[in-house]
Coordinates of C-alpha atoms and ligand atoms in Angstrom, one line a residue:
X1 CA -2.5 67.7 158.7
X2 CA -1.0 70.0 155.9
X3 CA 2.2 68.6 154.4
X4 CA 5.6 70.5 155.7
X5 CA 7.1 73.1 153.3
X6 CA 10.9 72.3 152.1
X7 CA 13.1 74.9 152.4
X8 CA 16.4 73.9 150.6
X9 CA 19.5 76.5 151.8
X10 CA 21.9 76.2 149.5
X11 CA 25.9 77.2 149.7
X12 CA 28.9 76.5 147.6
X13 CA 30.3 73.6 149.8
X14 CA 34.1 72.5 150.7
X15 CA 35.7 69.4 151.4
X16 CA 35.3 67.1 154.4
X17 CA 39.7 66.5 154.6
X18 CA 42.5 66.6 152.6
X19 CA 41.8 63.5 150.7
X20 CA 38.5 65.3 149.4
X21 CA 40.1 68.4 148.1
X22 CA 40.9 66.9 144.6
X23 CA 37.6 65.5 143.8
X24 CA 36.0 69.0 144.8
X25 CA 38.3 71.1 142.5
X26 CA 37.4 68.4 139.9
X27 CA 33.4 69.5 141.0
X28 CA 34.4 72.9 140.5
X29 CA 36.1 72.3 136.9
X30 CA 33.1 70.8 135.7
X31 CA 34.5 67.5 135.7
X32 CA 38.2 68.6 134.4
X33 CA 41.0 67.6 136.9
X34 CA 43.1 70.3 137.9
X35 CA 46.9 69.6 137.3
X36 CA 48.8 68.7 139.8
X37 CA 50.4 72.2 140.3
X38 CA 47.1 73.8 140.8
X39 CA 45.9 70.9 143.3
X40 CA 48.8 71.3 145.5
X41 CA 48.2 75.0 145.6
X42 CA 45.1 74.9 146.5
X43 CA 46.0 72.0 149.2
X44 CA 48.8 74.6 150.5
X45 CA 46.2 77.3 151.2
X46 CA 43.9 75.3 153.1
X47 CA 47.0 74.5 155.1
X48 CA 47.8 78.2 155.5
X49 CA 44.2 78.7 156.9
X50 CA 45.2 76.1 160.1
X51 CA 44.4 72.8 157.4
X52 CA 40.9 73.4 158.3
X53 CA 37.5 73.6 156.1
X54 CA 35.7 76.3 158.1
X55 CA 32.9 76.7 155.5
X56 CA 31.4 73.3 156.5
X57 CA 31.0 74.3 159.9
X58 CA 29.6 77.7 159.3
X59 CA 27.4 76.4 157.0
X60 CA 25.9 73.7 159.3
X61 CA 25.5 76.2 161.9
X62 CA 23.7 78.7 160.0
X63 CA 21.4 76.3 158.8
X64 CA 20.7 75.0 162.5
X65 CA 20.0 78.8 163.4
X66 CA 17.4 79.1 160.6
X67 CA 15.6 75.7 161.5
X68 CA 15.6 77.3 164.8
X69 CA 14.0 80.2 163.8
X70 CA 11.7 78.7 161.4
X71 CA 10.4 76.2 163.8
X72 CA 9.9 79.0 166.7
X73 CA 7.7 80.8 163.9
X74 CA 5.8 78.3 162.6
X75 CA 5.8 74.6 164.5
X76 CA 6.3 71.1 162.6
X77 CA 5.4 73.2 159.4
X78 CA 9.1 73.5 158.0
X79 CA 11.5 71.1 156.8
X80 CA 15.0 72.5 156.5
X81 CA 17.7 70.7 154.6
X82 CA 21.3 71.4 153.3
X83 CA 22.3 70.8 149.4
X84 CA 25.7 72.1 148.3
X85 CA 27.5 73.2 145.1
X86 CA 30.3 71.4 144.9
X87 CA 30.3 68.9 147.5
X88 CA 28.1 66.4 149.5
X89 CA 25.1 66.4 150.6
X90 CA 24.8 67.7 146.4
X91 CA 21.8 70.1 145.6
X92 CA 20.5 67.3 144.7
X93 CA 20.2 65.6 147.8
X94 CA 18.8 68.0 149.5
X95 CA 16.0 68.1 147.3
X96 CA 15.7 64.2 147.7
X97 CA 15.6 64.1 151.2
X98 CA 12.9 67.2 151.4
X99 CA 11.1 65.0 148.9
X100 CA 12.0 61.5 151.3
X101 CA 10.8 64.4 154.6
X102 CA 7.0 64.2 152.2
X103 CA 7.1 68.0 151.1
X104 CA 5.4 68.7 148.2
X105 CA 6.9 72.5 148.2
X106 CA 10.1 73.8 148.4
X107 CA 11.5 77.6 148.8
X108 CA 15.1 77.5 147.8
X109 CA 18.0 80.2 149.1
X110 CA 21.1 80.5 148.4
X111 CA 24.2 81.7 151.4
X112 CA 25.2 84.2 148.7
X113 CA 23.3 88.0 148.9
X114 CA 23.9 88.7 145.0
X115 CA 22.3 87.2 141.5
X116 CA 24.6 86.4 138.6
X117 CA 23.7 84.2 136.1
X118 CA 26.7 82.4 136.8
X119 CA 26.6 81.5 140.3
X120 CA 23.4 81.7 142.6
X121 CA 21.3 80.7 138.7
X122 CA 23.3 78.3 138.7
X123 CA 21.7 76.6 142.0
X124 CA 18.8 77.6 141.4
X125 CA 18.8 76.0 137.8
X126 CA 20.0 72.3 139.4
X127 CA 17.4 72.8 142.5
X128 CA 14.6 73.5 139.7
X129 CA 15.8 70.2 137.7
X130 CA 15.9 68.0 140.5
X131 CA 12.7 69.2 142.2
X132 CA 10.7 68.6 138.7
X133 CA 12.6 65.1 138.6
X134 CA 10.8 64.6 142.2
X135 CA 7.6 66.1 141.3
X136 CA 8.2 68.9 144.0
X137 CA 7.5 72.6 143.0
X138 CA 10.2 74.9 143.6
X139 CA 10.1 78.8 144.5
X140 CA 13.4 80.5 145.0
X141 CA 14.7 83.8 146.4
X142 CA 17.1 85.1 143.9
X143 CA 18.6 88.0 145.7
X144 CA 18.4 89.8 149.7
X145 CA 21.7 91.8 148.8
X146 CA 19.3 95.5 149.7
X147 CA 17.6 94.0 152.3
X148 CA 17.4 96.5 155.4
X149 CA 18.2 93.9 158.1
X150 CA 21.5 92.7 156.2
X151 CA 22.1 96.3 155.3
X152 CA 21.9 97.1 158.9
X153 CA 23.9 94.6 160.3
X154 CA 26.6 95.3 157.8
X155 CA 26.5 99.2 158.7
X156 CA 27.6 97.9 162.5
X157 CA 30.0 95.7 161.3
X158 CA 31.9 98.8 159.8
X159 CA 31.7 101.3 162.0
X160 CA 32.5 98.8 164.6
X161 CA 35.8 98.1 162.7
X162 CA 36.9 101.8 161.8
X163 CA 36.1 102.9 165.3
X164 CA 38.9 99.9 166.0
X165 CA 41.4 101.8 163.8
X166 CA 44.1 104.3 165.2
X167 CA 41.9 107.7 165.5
X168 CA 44.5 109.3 163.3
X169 CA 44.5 106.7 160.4
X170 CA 43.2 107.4 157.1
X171 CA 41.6 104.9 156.1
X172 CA 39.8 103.4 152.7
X173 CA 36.5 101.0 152.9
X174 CA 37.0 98.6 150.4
X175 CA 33.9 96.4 149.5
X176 CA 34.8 93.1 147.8
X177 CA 32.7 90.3 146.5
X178 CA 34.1 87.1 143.8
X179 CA 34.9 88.1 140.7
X180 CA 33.5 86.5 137.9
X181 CA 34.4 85.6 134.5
X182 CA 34.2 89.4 132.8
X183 CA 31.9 87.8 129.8
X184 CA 29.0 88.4 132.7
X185 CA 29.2 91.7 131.4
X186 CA 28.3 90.9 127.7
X187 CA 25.2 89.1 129.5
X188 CA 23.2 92.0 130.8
X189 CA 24.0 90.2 134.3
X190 CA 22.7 92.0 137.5
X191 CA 25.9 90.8 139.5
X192 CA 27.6 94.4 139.6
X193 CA 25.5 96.3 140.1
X194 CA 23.9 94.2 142.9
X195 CA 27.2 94.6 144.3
X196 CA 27.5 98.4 144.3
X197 CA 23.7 98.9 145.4
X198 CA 25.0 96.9 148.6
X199 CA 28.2 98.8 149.2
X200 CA 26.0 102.0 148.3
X201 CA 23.7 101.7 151.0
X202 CA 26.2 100.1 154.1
X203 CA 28.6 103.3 152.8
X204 CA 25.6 105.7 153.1
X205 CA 23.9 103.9 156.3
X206 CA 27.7 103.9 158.0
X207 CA 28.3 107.4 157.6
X208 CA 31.5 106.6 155.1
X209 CA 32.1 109.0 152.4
X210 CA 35.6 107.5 151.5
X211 CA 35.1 103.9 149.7
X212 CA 35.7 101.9 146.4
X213 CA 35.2 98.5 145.4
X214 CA 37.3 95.5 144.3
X215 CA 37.0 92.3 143.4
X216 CA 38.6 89.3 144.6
X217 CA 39.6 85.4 144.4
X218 CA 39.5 85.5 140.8
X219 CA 40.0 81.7 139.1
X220 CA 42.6 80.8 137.3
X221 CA 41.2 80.4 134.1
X222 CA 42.9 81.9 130.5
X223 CA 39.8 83.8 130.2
X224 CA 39.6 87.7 131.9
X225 CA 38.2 88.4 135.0
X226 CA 36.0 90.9 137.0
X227 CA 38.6 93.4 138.3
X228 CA 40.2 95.6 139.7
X229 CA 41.1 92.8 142.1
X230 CA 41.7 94.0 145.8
X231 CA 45.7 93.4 145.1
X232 CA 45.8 96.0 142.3
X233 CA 44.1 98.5 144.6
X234 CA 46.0 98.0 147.3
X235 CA 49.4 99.9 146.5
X236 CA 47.1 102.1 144.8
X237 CA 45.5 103.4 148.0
X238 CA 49.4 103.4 150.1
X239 CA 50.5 105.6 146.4
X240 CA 47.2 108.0 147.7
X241 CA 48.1 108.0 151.2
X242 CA 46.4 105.8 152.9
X243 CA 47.4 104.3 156.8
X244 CA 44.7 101.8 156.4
X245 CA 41.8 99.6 154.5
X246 CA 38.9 98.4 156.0
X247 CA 37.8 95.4 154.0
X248 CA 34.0 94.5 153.5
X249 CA 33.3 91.2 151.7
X250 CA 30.0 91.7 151.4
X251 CA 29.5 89.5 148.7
X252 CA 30.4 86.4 151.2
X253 CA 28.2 85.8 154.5
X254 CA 30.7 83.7 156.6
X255 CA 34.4 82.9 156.8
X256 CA 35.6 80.6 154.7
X257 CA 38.9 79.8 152.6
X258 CA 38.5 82.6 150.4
X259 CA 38.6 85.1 153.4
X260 CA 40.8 83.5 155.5
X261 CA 43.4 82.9 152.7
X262 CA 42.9 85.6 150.1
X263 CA 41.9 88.6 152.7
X264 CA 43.4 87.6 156.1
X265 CA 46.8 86.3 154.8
X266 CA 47.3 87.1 151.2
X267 CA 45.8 90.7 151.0
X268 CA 47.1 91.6 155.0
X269 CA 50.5 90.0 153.9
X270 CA 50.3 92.3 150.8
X271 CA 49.3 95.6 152.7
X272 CA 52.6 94.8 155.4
X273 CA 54.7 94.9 152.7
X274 CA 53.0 98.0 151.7
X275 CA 53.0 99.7 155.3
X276 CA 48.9 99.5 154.6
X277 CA 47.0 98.2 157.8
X278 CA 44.7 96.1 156.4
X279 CA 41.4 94.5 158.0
X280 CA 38.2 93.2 157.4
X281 CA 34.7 93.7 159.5
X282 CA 33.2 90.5 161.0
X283 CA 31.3 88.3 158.8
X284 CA 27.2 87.8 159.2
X285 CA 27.3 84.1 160.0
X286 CA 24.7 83.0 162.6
X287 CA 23.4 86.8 163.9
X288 CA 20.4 86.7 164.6
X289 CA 19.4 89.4 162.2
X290 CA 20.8 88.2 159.4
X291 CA 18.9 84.7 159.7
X292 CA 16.3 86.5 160.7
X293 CA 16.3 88.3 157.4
X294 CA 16.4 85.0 156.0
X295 CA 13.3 83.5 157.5
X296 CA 11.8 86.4 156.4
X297 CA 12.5 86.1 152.8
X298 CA 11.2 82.4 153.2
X299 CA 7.6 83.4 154.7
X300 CA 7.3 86.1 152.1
X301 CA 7.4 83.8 149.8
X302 CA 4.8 81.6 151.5
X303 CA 3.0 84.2 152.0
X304 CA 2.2 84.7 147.9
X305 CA 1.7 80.8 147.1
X306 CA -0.9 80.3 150.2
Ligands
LIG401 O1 36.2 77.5 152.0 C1 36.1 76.8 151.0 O2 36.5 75.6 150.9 C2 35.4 77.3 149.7 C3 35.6 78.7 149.5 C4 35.0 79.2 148.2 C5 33.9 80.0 148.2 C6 33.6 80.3 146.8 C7 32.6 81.1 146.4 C8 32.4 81.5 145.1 N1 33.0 81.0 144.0 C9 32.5 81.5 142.8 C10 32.9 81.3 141.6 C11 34.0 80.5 141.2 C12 34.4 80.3 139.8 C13 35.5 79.5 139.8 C14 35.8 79.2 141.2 C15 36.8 78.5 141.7 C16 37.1 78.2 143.0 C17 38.2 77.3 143.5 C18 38.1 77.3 144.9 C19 36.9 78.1 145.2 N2 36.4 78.6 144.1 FE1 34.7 79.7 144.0 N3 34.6 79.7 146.0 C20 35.4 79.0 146.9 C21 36.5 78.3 146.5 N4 34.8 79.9 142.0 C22 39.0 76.5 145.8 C23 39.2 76.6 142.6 C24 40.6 77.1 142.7 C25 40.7 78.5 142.5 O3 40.4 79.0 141.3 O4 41.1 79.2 143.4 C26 36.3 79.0 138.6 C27 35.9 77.7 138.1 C28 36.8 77.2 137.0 O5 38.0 77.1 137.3 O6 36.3 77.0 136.0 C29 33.6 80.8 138.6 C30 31.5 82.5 143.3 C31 31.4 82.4 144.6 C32 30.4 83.3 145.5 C33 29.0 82.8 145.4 C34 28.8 81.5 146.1 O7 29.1 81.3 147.3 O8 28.3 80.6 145.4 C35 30.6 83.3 142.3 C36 33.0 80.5 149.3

Protein backbone atom coordinates (compact mmCIF):
# COMPACT_ATOMS: atom_id res chain seq x y z
CA UNK A 1 0.00 0.00 0.00
CA UNK A 2 0.90 3.70 -0.81
CA UNK A 3 2.17 5.66 2.20
CA UNK A 4 -0.60 8.35 3.63
CA UNK A 5 -0.10 11.97 2.62
CA UNK A 6 0.54 14.52 5.70
CA UNK A 7 -1.52 17.36 5.73
CA UNK A 8 -0.19 19.75 8.48
CA UNK A 9 -3.14 22.69 9.30
CA UNK A 10 -1.48 25.20 10.82
CA UNK A 11 -3.05 28.30 13.11
CA UNK A 12 -1.57 30.80 15.47
CA UNK A 13 -2.36 28.86 18.77
CA UNK A 14 -3.47 30.23 22.46
CA UNK A 15 -2.88 29.08 25.70
CA UNK A 16 -4.26 26.02 27.44
CA UNK A 17 -5.18 28.39 31.18
CA UNK A 18 -4.13 31.24 32.78
CA UNK A 19 -0.89 29.85 33.93
CA UNK A 20 0.11 29.49 30.15
CA UNK A 21 -0.60 32.88 29.05
CA UNK A 22 2.93 34.32 30.04
CA UNK A 23 4.94 31.79 28.36
CA UNK A 24 2.86 32.28 25.04
CA UNK A 25 3.28 36.13 24.99
CA UNK A 26 6.98 35.25 25.61
CA UNK A 27 6.41 32.80 22.19
CA UNK A 28 4.98 35.63 20.60
CA UNK A 29 7.93 38.19 21.62
CA UNK A 30 10.33 35.94 20.10
CA UNK A 31 11.60 34.91 23.40
CA UNK A 32 11.40 38.60 25.10
CA UNK A 33 9.18 38.57 28.24
CA UNK A 34 6.56 40.96 28.20
CA UNK A 35 6.58 43.37 31.39
CA UNK A 36 4.46 42.84 33.76
CA UNK A 37 2.04 45.63 32.77
CA UNK A 38 1.57 44.25 29.36
CA UNK A 39 1.07 40.49 30.80
CA UNK A 40 -1.65 41.54 33.10
CA UNK A 41 -3.35 43.31 30.21
CA UNK A 42 -3.42 40.75 28.22
CA UNK A 43 -4.56 38.33 31.23
CA UNK A 44 -7.50 41.03 31.82
CA UNK A 45 -8.74 40.58 28.25
CA UNK A 46 -8.92 37.01 28.18
CA UNK A 47 -11.00 37.54 31.34
CA UNK A 48 -13.26 40.02 29.58
CA UNK A 49 -13.90 37.34 26.88
CA UNK A 50 -15.64 34.90 29.86
CA UNK A 51 -11.54 33.77 30.97
CA UNK A 52 -11.88 31.41 28.21
CA UNK A 53 -9.33 30.43 25.12
CA UNK A 54 -11.90 29.86 22.44
CA UNK A 55 -9.23 29.56 19.60
CA UNK A 56 -8.14 26.10 20.90
CA UNK A 57 -11.51 24.77 20.57
CA UNK A 58 -12.27 26.24 17.23
CA UNK A 59 -9.20 25.19 16.03
CA UNK A 60 -9.56 21.49 17.07
CA UNK A 61 -12.86 21.42 15.65
CA UNK A 62 -12.04 22.68 12.32
CA UNK A 63 -9.38 20.35 12.01
CA UNK A 64 -11.80 17.34 12.97
CA UNK A 65 -14.20 18.71 10.14
CA UNK A 66 -11.35 18.57 7.58
CA UNK A 67 -10.17 14.98 8.61
CA UNK A 68 -13.75 14.23 8.19
CA UNK A 69 -13.93 15.39 4.89
CA UNK A 70 -10.60 14.27 3.77
CA UNK A 71 -11.22 10.75 4.90
CA UNK A 72 -14.89 10.63 3.17
CA UNK A 73 -12.94 11.73 -0.08
CA UNK A 74 -10.20 9.67 -0.06
CA UNK A 75 -10.06 6.54 2.60
CA UNK A 76 -6.93 5.73 4.94
CA UNK A 77 -4.97 7.98 2.40
CA UNK A 78 -4.70 11.25 4.68
CA UNK A 79 -3.07 11.87 7.80
CA UNK A 80 -4.25 15.08 9.38
CA UNK A 81 -2.34 16.72 12.22
CA UNK A 82 -2.37 20.13 14.15
CA UNK A 83 1.01 22.28 14.62
CA UNK A 84 0.63 25.80 16.11
CA UNK A 85 2.38 29.21 16.12
CA UNK A 86 2.89 30.01 19.36
CA UNK A 87 1.80 27.29 21.40
CA UNK A 88 1.80 23.39 21.79
CA UNK A 89 1.47 20.95 19.73
CA UNK A 90 4.53 23.56 17.97
CA UNK A 91 4.68 23.43 14.03
CA UNK A 92 7.13 21.40 14.78
CA UNK A 93 5.34 18.71 16.23
CA UNK A 94 3.03 18.36 13.95
CA UNK A 95 5.48 17.77 11.36
CA UNK A 96 7.06 14.98 13.75
CA UNK A 97 4.12 13.20 14.42
CA UNK A 98 3.06 13.15 10.39
CA UNK A 99 6.64 11.91 10.10
CA UNK A 100 6.07 9.29 13.45
CA UNK A 101 2.09 8.61 11.28
CA UNK A 102 5.04 7.24 8.20
CA UNK A 103 4.17 10.07 5.55
CA UNK A 104 6.72 10.82 3.32
CA UNK A 105 4.60 14.02 1.92
CA UNK A 106 3.08 16.71 3.50
CA UNK A 107 0.69 19.64 2.10
CA UNK A 108 0.79 22.48 4.64
CA UNK A 109 -2.22 25.23 5.20
CA UNK A 110 -2.43 27.77 7.21
CA UNK A 111 -6.28 28.96 9.29
CA UNK A 112 -5.40 32.45 7.86
CA UNK A 113 -6.86 33.29 3.99
CA UNK A 114 -4.04 36.08 3.30
CA UNK A 115 -0.05 35.82 2.45
CA UNK A 116 2.36 38.23 4.22
CA UNK A 117 5.75 37.68 4.53
CA UNK A 118 5.32 38.14 8.02
CA UNK A 119 2.74 35.84 9.19
CA UNK A 120 1.47 32.78 7.15
CA UNK A 121 5.69 32.81 5.52
CA UNK A 122 6.40 32.61 8.58
CA UNK A 123 4.71 28.99 9.11
CA UNK A 124 5.35 28.01 6.19
CA UNK A 125 9.23 28.80 6.63
CA UNK A 126 9.30 26.63 10.17
CA UNK A 127 7.08 23.72 8.53
CA UNK A 128 9.67 23.74 5.47
CA UNK A 129 12.78 23.49 8.16
CA UNK A 130 11.35 20.95 10.19
CA UNK A 131 10.03 18.74 7.30
CA UNK A 132 13.74 18.84 5.60
CA UNK A 133 15.07 17.99 9.34
CA UNK A 134 12.62 14.83 8.97
CA UNK A 135 13.33 14.09 5.42
CA UNK A 136 9.61 14.81 4.50
CA UNK A 137 8.83 17.00 1.40
CA UNK A 138 6.71 19.82 2.01
CA UNK A 139 4.10 21.60 -0.43
CA UNK A 140 2.14 24.52 0.95
CA UNK A 141 -0.90 26.59 -0.02
CA UNK A 142 0.09 30.07 0.44
CA UNK A 143 -3.18 31.84 0.00
CA UNK A 144 -7.32 30.82 -0.64
CA UNK A 145 -8.35 34.62 0.34
CA UNK A 146 -10.26 34.81 -3.71
CA UNK A 147 -11.38 31.55 -3.50
CA UNK A 148 -15.17 31.38 -4.77
CA UNK A 149 -16.47 28.97 -1.94
CA UNK A 150 -15.01 31.38 0.88
CA UNK A 151 -15.99 34.27 -1.18
CA UNK A 152 -19.46 32.85 -1.20
CA UNK A 153 -19.86 32.02 2.19
CA UNK A 154 -18.64 35.33 3.23
CA UNK A 155 -21.31 37.15 0.75
CA UNK A 156 -24.12 35.26 3.12
CA UNK A 157 -22.59 36.02 6.09
CA UNK A 158 -23.20 39.82 5.17
CA UNK A 159 -26.26 40.12 3.77
CA UNK A 160 -27.45 37.84 6.46
CA UNK A 161 -26.15 40.53 9.07
CA UNK A 162 -27.39 43.80 7.25
CA UNK A 163 -30.69 42.24 6.54
CA UNK A 164 -30.56 41.95 10.65
CA UNK A 165 -30.06 45.75 10.90
CA UNK A 166 -33.09 48.22 11.49
CA UNK A 167 -34.47 48.71 7.65
CA UNK A 168 -33.96 52.39 8.16
CA UNK A 169 -30.19 52.35 9.40
CA UNK A 170 -27.40 53.52 7.43
CA UNK A 171 -25.10 51.46 7.66
CA UNK A 172 -21.05 51.12 6.68
CA UNK A 173 -19.38 47.49 5.96
CA UNK A 174 -16.21 47.57 7.44
CA UNK A 175 -13.71 44.72 6.42
CA UNK A 176 -10.91 44.27 8.98
CA UNK A 177 -7.96 41.92 9.02
CA UNK A 178 -4.47 42.24 11.66
CA UNK A 179 -2.53 44.85 11.04
CA UNK A 180 0.94 44.36 10.54
CA UNK A 181 4.11 46.13 11.22
CA UNK A 182 3.79 49.06 8.21
CA UNK A 183 7.60 48.05 7.09
CA UNK A 184 5.46 45.16 5.09
CA UNK A 185 4.94 47.87 2.79
CA UNK A 186 8.74 48.65 2.01
CA UNK A 187 8.73 44.72 1.25
CA UNK A 188 6.61 44.49 -1.92
CA UNK A 189 4.29 42.26 0.50
CA UNK A 190 1.06 40.87 -1.04
CA UNK A 191 -0.81 41.20 2.46
CA UNK A 192 -2.96 44.42 1.36
CA UNK A 193 -3.84 44.00 -1.33
CA UNK A 194 -4.83 40.35 -0.63
CA UNK A 195 -6.92 41.93 1.74
CA UNK A 196 -8.84 44.44 -0.52
CA UNK A 197 -9.19 41.72 -3.39
CA UNK A 198 -11.30 39.81 -0.63
CA UNK A 199 -13.33 42.71 0.53
CA UNK A 200 -13.63 43.58 -3.24
CA UNK A 201 -15.25 40.60 -4.28
CA UNK A 202 -17.71 39.73 -0.82
CA UNK A 203 -18.63 43.83 -1.39
CA UNK A 204 -19.36 43.19 -5.10
CA UNK A 205 -20.91 39.42 -4.67
CA UNK A 206 -23.18 41.03 -1.59
CA UNK A 207 -24.61 43.70 -3.53
CA UNK A 208 -22.82 46.48 -1.04
CA UNK A 209 -21.78 49.62 -2.69
CA UNK A 210 -21.08 51.42 0.70
CA UNK A 211 -17.74 49.91 2.42
CA UNK A 212 -14.10 50.67 3.59
CA UNK A 213 -11.45 48.82 5.27
CA UNK A 214 -9.60 49.00 8.57
CA UNK A 215 -7.23 47.29 10.31
CA UNK A 216 -7.19 46.06 13.64
CA UNK A 217 -5.35 44.46 16.92
CA UNK A 218 -2.33 46.22 16.18
CA UNK A 219 0.78 45.14 18.73
CA UNK A 220 2.19 47.15 20.89
CA UNK A 221 5.42 47.59 19.59
CA UNK A 222 7.36 51.36 19.17
CA UNK A 223 7.42 50.59 15.63
CA UNK A 224 4.21 51.95 13.21
CA UNK A 225 1.52 49.93 12.28
CA UNK A 226 -0.92 49.07 9.38
CA UNK A 227 -3.76 51.57 9.87
CA UNK A 228 -6.33 53.22 9.81
CA UNK A 229 -7.23 50.94 12.76
CA UNK A 230 -11.12 50.20 13.05
CA UNK A 231 -11.09 52.79 16.29
CA UNK A 232 -9.95 55.73 14.15
CA UNK A 233 -12.72 54.97 11.66
CA UNK A 234 -15.26 54.61 13.88
CA UNK A 235 -16.16 58.31 15.00
CA UNK A 236 -15.30 58.91 11.52
CA UNK A 237 -18.30 57.12 10.11
CA UNK A 238 -20.92 58.60 13.30
CA UNK A 239 -19.02 62.40 12.07
CA UNK A 240 -20.58 61.06 8.31
CA UNK A 241 -23.71 59.90 9.52
CA UNK A 242 -23.85 56.69 10.08
CA UNK A 243 -26.56 54.49 12.44
CA UNK A 244 -24.50 51.52 12.08
CA UNK A 245 -21.25 49.26 10.97
CA UNK A 246 -21.29 45.93 9.94
CA UNK A 247 -17.92 44.52 10.74
CA UNK A 248 -16.24 41.75 8.48
CA UNK A 249 -13.04 40.26 9.77
CA UNK A 250 -12.25 38.59 6.92
CA UNK A 251 -8.80 38.22 7.56
CA UNK A 252 -9.64 35.82 10.63
CA UNK A 253 -11.73 32.42 10.05
CA UNK A 254 -13.11 31.76 13.60
CA UNK A 255 -13.67 33.56 16.94
CA UNK A 256 -11.03 34.05 18.90
CA UNK A 257 -9.55 36.68 21.47
CA UNK A 258 -8.98 39.17 19.03
CA UNK A 259 -12.72 39.23 17.94
CA UNK A 260 -14.24 38.69 21.01
CA UNK A 261 -12.08 41.32 22.79
CA UNK A 262 -11.07 43.84 20.20
CA UNK A 263 -14.50 43.74 17.97
CA UNK A 264 -17.29 42.47 20.31
CA UNK A 265 -16.25 44.50 23.49
CA UNK A 266 -13.61 47.03 22.64
CA UNK A 267 -14.85 48.30 19.18
CA UNK A 268 -18.98 47.76 20.26
CA UNK A 269 -18.09 49.52 23.58
CA UNK A 270 -16.48 52.30 21.40
CA UNK A 271 -19.41 52.64 18.79
CA UNK A 272 -22.02 52.92 22.24
CA UNK A 273 -20.27 55.69 23.24
CA UNK A 274 -20.55 56.91 19.82
CA UNK A 275 -24.42 56.17 19.31
CA UNK A 276 -22.81 53.70 16.36
CA UNK A 277 -24.47 50.16 16.30
CA UNK A 278 -21.78 48.13 15.75
CA UNK A 279 -21.68 44.34 14.61
CA UNK A 280 -19.86 41.79 13.11
CA UNK A 281 -21.16 38.75 10.51
CA UNK A 282 -20.58 35.18 11.74
CA UNK A 283 -17.21 33.82 11.48
CA UNK A 284 -16.41 30.67 8.85
CA UNK A 285 -15.37 28.18 11.42
CA UNK A 286 -16.57 24.54 10.76
CA UNK A 287 -19.16 25.32 7.55
CA UNK A 288 -19.09 22.97 5.44
CA UNK A 289 -18.10 25.09 2.62
CA UNK A 290 -15.38 26.66 3.87
CA UNK A 291 -13.61 23.27 4.84
CA UNK A 292 -14.75 22.16 1.95
CA UNK A 293 -12.79 24.87 0.17
CA UNK A 294 -10.02 23.61 2.17
CA UNK A 295 -9.95 20.02 1.06
CA UNK A 296 -10.04 21.34 -2.14
CA UNK A 297 -7.03 23.41 -2.00
CA UNK A 298 -5.28 20.18 -0.47
CA UNK A 299 -6.26 17.73 -3.47
CA UNK A 300 -5.30 20.35 -5.92
CA UNK A 301 -2.19 20.21 -4.82
CA UNK A 302 -2.09 16.36 -4.96
CA UNK A 303 -3.34 16.52 -7.93
CA UNK A 304 0.13 18.36 -9.50
CA UNK A 305 2.72 16.13 -7.50
CA UNK A 306 0.94 12.63 -8.57
O1 LIG B 1 -7.36 33.95 20.92
C1 LIG B 1 -6.13 33.92 21.14
O2 LIG B 1 -5.66 33.52 22.21
C2 LIG B 1 -5.15 34.36 20.09
C3 LIG B 1 -5.73 35.47 19.25
C4 LIG B 1 -4.74 35.98 18.21
C5 LIG B 1 -4.82 35.77 16.86
C6 LIG B 1 -3.74 36.49 16.25
C7 LIG B 1 -3.52 36.51 14.89
C8 LIG B 1 -2.52 37.20 14.27
N1 LIG B 1 -1.50 37.86 14.89
C9 LIG B 1 -0.69 38.40 13.94
C10 LIG B 1 0.44 39.14 14.15
C11 LIG B 1 0.90 39.55 15.38
C12 LIG B 1 2.09 40.34 15.59
C13 LIG B 1 2.20 40.57 16.95
C14 LIG B 1 1.09 39.94 17.57
C15 LIG B 1 0.83 39.94 18.93
C16 LIG B 1 -0.21 39.28 19.55
C17 LIG B 1 -0.45 39.23 20.98
C18 LIG B 1 -1.59 38.46 21.19
C19 LIG B 1 -2.03 38.02 19.89
N2 LIG B 1 -1.17 38.53 18.93
FE1 LIG B 1 -1.29 38.14 16.92
N3 LIG B 1 -3.00 37.11 17.23
C20 LIG B 1 -3.60 36.81 18.44
C21 LIG B 1 -3.14 37.23 19.69
N4 LIG B 1 0.32 39.32 16.61
C22 LIG B 1 -2.26 38.12 22.50
C23 LIG B 1 0.44 39.90 22.03
C24 LIG B 1 -0.22 41.00 22.76
C25 LIG B 1 -0.73 42.06 21.87
O3 LIG B 1 0.10 42.69 21.18
O4 LIG B 1 -1.95 42.21 21.87
C26 LIG B 1 3.28 41.42 17.66
C27 LIG B 1 4.44 40.60 18.09
C28 LIG B 1 5.39 41.44 18.91
O5 LIG B 1 4.93 41.98 19.94
O6 LIG B 1 6.54 41.52 18.50
C29 LIG B 1 3.06 40.79 14.48
C30 LIG B 1 -1.24 38.07 12.63
C31 LIG B 1 -2.38 37.34 12.83
C32 LIG B 1 -3.36 36.78 11.75
C33 LIG B 1 -2.75 35.66 10.99
C34 LIG B 1 -2.61 34.42 11.82
O7 LIG B 1 -3.61 33.92 12.39
O8 LIG B 1 -1.47 33.93 11.89
C35 LIG B 1 -0.66 38.50 11.28
C36 LIG B 1 -5.83 34.93 16.14
Amino acid sequence: MKEPIGVLVMAYGTPRSFAEIEAYYTHIRRGRRPSEGELRDLERRYRAIGGTFPLRENTERQVRALTDVLEARRPGAMVVRLGLKHAPPFIEDGVEALRAAGVRRVVGLVLAPHYSALSVGEYFARAQKAADAAGLAARFIERYGDDPALIALLRDRVVEALRAFPPASKVKVVFSAHSLPARIRAMNDPYEAELLATSRLVAAAAGVADWTFAFQSAGQTPEPWLGPDIREVLPALRAEGYGGVLVAPIGFVTEHLEICYDLDIEARAEGERLGLDVRRIRMPDDDPRFIGLLADRIEAVLGAWE
